[in-house]
mmCIF file of C-alpha atoms in Angstrom:
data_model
loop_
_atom_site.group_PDB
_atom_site.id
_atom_site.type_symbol
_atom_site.label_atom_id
_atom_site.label_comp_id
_atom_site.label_asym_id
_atom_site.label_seq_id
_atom_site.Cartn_x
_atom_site.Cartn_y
_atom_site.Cartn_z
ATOM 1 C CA UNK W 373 47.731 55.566 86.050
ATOM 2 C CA UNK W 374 46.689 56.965 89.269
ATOM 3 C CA UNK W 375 43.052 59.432 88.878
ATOM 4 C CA UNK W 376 43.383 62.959 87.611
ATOM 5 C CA UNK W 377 46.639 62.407 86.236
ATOM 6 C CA UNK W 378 45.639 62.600 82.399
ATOM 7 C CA UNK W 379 44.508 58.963 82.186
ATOM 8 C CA UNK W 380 41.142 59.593 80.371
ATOM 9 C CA UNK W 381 43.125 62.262 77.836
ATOM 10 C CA UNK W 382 46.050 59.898 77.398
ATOM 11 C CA UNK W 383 43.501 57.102 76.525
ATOM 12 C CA UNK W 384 41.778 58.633 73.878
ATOM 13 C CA UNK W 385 44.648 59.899 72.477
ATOM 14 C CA UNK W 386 46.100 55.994 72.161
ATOM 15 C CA UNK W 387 42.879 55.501 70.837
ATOM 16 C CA UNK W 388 43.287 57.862 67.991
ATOM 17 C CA UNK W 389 47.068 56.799 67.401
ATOM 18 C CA UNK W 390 45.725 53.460 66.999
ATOM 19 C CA UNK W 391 42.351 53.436 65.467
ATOM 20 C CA UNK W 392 42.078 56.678 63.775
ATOM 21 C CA UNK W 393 40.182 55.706 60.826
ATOM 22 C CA UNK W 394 37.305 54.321 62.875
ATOM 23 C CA UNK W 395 33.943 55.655 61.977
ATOM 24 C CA UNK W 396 33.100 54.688 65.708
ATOM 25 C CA UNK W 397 36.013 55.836 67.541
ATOM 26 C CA UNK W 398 34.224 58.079 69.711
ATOM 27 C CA UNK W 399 31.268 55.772 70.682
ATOM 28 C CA UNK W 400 33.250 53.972 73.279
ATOM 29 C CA UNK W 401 33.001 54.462 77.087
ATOM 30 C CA UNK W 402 36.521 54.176 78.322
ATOM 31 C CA UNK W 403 35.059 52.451 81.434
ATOM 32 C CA UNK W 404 34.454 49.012 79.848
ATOM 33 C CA UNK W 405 38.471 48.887 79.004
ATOM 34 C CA UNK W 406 39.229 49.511 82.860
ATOM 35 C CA UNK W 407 40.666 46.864 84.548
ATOM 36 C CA UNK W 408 39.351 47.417 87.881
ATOM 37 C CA UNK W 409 36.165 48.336 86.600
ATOM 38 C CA UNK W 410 35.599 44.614 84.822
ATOM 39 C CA UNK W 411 35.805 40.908 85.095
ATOM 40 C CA UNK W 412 38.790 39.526 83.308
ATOM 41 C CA UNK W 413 36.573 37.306 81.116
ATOM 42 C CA UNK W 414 34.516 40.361 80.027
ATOM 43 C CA UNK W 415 37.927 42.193 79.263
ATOM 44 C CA UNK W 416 39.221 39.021 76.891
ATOM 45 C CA UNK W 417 35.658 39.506 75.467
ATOM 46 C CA UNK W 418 37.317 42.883 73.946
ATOM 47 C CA UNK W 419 38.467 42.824 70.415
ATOM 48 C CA UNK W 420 42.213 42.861 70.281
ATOM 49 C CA UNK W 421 44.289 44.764 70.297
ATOM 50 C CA UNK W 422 43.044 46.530 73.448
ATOM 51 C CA UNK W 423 43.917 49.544 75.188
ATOM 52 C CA UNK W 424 43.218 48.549 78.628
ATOM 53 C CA UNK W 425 43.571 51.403 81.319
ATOM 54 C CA UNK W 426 43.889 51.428 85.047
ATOM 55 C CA UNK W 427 44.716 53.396 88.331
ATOM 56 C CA UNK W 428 46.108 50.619 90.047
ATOM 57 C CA UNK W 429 49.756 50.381 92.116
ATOM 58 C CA UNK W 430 52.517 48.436 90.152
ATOM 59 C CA UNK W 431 52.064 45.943 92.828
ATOM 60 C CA UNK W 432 49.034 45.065 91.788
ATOM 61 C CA UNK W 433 49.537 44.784 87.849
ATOM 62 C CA UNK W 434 48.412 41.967 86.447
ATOM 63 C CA UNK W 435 51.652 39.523 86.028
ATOM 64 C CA UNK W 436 51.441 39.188 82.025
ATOM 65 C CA UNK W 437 52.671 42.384 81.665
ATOM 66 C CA UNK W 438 55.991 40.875 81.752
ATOM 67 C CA UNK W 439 54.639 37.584 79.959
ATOM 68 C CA UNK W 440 53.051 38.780 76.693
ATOM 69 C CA UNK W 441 54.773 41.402 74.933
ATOM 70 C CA UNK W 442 52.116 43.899 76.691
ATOM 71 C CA UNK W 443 53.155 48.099 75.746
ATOM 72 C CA UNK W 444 52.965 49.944 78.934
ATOM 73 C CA UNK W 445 51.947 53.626 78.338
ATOM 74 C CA UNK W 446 52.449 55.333 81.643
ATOM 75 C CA UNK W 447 51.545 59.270 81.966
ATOM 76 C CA UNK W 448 52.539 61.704 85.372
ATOM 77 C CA UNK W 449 51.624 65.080 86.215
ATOM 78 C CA UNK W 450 52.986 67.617 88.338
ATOM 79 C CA UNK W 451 51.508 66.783 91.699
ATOM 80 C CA UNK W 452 50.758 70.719 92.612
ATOM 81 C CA UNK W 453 48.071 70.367 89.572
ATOM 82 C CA UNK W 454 47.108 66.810 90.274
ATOM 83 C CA UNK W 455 46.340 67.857 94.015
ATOM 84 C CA UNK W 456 43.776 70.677 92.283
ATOM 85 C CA UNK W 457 42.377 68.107 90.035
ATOM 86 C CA UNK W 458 41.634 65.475 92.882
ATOM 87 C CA UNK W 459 40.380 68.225 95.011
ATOM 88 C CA UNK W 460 37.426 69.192 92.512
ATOM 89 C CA UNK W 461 37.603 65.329 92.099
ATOM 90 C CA UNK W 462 36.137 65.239 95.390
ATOM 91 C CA UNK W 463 33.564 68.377 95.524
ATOM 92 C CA UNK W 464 32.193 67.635 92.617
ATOM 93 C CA UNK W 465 31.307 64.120 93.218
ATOM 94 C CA UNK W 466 28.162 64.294 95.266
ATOM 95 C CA UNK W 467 28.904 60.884 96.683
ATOM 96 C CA UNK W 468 32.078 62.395 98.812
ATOM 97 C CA UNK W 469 30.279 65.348 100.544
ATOM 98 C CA UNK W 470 33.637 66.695 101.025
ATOM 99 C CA UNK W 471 33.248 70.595 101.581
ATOM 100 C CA UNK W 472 36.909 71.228 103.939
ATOM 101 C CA UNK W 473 39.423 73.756 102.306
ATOM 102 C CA UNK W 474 41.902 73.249 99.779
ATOM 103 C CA UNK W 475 44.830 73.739 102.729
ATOM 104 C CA UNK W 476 43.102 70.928 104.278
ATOM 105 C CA UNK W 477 42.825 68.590 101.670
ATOM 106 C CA UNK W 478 46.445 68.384 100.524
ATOM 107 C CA UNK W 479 47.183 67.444 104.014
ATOM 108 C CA UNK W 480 45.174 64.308 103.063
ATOM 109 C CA UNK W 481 46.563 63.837 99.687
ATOM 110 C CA UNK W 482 50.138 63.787 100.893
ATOM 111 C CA UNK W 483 48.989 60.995 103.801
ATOM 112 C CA UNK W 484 47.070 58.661 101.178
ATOM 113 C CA UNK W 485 44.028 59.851 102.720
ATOM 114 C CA UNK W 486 42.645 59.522 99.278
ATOM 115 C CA UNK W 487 41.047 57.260 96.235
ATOM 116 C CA UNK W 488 43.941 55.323 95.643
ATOM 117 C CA UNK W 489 45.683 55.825 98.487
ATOM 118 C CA UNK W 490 49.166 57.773 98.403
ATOM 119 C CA UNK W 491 50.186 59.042 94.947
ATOM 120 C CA UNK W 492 53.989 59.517 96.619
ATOM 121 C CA UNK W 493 54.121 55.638 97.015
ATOM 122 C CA UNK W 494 52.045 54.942 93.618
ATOM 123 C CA UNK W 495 55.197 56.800 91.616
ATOM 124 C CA UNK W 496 57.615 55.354 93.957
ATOM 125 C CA UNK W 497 56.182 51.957 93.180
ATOM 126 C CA UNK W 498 56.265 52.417 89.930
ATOM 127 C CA UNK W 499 59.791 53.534 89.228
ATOM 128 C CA UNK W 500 61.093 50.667 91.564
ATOM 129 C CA UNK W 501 58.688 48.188 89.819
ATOM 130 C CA UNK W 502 60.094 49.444 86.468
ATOM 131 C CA UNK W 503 63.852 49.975 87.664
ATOM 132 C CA UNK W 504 63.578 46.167 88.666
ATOM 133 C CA UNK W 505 61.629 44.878 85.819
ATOM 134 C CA UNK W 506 64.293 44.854 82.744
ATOM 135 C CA UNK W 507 61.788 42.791 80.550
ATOM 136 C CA UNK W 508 58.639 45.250 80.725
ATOM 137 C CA UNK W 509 57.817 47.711 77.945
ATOM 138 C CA UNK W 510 57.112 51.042 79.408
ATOM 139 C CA UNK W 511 56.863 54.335 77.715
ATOM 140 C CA UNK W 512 57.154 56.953 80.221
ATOM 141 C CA UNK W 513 54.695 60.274 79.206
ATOM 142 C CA UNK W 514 54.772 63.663 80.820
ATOM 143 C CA UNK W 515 51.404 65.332 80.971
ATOM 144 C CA UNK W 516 53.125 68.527 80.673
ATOM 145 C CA UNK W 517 54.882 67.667 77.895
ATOM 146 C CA UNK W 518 52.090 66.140 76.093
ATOM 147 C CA UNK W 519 50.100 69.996 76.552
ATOM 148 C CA UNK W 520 53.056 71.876 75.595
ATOM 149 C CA UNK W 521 54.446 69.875 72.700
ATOM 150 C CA UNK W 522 51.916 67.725 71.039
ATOM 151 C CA UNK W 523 52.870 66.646 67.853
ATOM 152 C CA UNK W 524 56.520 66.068 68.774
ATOM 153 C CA UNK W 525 55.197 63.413 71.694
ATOM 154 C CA UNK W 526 52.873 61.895 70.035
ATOM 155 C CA UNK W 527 55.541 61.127 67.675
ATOM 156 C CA UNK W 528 57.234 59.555 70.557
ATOM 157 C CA UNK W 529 54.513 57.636 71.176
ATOM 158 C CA UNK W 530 53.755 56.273 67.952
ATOM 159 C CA UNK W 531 57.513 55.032 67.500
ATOM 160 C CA UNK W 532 56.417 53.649 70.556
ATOM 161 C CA UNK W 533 53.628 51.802 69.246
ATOM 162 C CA UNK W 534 54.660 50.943 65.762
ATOM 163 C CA UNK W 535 51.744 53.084 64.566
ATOM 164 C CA UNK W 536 51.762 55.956 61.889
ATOM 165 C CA UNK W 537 54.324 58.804 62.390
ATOM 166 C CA UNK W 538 52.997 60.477 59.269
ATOM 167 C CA UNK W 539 53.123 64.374 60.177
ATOM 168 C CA UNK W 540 49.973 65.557 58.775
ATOM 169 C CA UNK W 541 48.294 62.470 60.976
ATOM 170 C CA UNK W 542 49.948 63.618 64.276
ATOM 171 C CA UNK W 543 48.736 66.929 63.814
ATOM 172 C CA UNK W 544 44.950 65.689 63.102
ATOM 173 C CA UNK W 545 45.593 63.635 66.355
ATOM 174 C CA UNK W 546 46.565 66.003 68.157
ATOM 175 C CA UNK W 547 43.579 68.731 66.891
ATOM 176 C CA UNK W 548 41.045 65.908 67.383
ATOM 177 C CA UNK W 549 42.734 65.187 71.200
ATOM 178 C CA UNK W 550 43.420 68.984 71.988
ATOM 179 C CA UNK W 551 41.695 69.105 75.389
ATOM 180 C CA UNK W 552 39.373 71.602 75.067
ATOM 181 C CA UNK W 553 38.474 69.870 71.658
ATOM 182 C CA UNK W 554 37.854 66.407 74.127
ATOM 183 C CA UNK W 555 35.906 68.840 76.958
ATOM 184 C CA UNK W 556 33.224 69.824 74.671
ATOM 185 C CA UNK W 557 32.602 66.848 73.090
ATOM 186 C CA UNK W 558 32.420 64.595 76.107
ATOM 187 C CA UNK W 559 29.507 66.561 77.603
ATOM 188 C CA UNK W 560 27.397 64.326 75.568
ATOM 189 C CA UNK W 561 28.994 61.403 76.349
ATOM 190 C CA UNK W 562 30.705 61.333 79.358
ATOM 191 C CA UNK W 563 29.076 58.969 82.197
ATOM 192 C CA UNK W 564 30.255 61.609 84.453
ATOM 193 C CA UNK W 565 28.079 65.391 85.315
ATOM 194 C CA UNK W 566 28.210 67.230 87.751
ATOM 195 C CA UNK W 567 25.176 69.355 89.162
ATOM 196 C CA UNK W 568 25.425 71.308 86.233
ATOM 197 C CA UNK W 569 26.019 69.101 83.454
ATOM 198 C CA UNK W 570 29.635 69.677 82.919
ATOM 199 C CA UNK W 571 31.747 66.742 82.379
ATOM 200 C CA UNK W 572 33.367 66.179 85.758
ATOM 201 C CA UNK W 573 36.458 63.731 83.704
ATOM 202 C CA UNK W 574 37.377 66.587 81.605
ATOM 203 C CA UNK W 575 37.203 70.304 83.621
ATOM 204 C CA UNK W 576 40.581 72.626 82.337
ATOM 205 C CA UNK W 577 42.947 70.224 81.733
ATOM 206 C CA UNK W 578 45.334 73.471 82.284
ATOM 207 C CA UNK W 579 49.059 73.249 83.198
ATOM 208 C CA UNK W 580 49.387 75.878 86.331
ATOM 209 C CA UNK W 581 46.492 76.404 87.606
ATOM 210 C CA UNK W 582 47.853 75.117 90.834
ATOM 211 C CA UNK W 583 48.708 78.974 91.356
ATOM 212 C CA UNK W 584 44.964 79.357 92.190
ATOM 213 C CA UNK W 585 45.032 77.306 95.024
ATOM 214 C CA UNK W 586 48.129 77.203 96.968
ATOM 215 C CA UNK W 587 48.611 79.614 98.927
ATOM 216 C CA UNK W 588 52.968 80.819 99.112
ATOM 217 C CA UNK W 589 52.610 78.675 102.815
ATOM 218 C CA UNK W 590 51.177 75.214 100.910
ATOM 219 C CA UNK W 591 53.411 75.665 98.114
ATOM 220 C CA UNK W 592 56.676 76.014 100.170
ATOM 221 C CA UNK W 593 55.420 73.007 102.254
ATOM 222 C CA UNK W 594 53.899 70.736 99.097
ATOM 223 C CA UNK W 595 58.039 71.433 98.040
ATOM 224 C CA UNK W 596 59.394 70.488 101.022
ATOM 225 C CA UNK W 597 57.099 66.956 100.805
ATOM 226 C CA UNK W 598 57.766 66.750 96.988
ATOM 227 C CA UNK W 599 61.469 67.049 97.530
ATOM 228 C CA UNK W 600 61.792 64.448 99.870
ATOM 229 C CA UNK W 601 59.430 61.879 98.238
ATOM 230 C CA UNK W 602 60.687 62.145 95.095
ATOM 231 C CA UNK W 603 63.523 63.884 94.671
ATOM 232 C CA UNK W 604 65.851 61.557 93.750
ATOM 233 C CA UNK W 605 63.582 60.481 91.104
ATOM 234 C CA UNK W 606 65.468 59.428 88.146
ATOM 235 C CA UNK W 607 61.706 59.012 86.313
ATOM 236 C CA UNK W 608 59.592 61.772 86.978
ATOM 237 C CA UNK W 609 60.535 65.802 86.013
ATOM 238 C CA UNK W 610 58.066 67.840 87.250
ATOM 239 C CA UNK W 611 56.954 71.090 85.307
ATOM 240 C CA UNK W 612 54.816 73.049 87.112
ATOM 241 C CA UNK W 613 54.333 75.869 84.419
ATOM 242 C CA UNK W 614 54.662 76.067 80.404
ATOM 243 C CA UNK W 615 57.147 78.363 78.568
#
């Protein structure tokens, strides 16, 4: 899961699917089940099961994925709201000193110009790596989708998973990983502040708030790009507002 896409949410929200009944469940720093964050012989340290996570390009999986019966979860977001996420990504982070407008820095987005490179050719990846793969396990999860109906995808997922579809637990899951619910309590958690102690991971989590940023110019053009990137996607629907 490339950054800002809903990889921390869609994480703990596994979690909770999973290990619900854990008095501990929300001790655990999501970084030490990264991939590219770790050794491989700390991750096999993990208790299993694990839910590992990481940003990488299909590519560069790692090849048991098709060896060991592994569940891929994979989550996408609209790219006008990812762009707006990776852009406060990258002022809020100290480290990047990046203080150039937001018409400027979907130019770089769209060239790759970015952590992780181009998130055009990380979806395209993807669906080919999928498309050619006929012995993974991949459940494909919209971000929007997840924010507008809840319940009704995490009972996707769990019939994914084999775990409980029990109504009553979907709907605690889904209370306990509403997003503002996850924003508040990951302030005093989160390994990630910005200057003013807000958790940098977790800022609205909202689904249009794209229309803040673009002006009519950058949308029209961040259509035009989307449209010929992706637009014969057979994988990835993009909603770019909620009914």
């Amino acid at each position: 899961m490339i950054k800002w896409i809903g990889c921390h949410w869609l994480w703990e929200v596994l979690r909770y699917l999973k290990f619900g009944g854990m008095n501990n469940l929300e001790n655990v720093d999501k970084e030490a089940y990264m991939v590219e964050y770790n050794t491989f012989e700390r991750l096999e340290q993990l208790k299993s099961p694990r839910i590992l996570n990481n940003h990488g390009f299909f590519e560069d999986q790692p090849s048991d994925l098709l060896k060991k019966n592994v569940k891929v979860v994979f989550v996408y977001r609209n790219i006008k709201d990812l762009a707006v996420s990776y852009y406060h990504h990258h002022t809020r982070f100290q480290e990047y000193k990046y203080n150039d407008s937001f018409t400027h820095y979907i130019r770089r987005l769209v060239s790759g110009l970015v952590d992780n490179g181009s998130v055009f050719e990380y979806l395209q990846g993807w669906e080919e790596g999928i498309r050619t793969s006929p012995g993974l396990s991949v459940h494909i999860v919209s971000y929007e989708d997840m924010k507008e109906n809840p319940v009704a995808e995490l009972r996707r997922l769990s019939e994914y998973l084999g775990t409980s579809t029990d109504i009553q637990f979907l709907e605690n899951v889904a209370k306990a990983t509403d997003f503002e619910a996850m924003q508040t309590r990951k302030v005093t958690s989160t390994l990630f502040l910005d200057q003013e102690g807000k958790p940098i991971m977790y800022r609205k989590g909202q689904v249009g708030d794209w229309k803040n940023y673009f002006t009519i110019a950058d949308s029209e053009w961040m259509d035009e790009v989307i449209d010929r990137e992706l637009g014969h996607s057979k994988l990835f629907k993009f909603k770019y507002s909620l009914n």
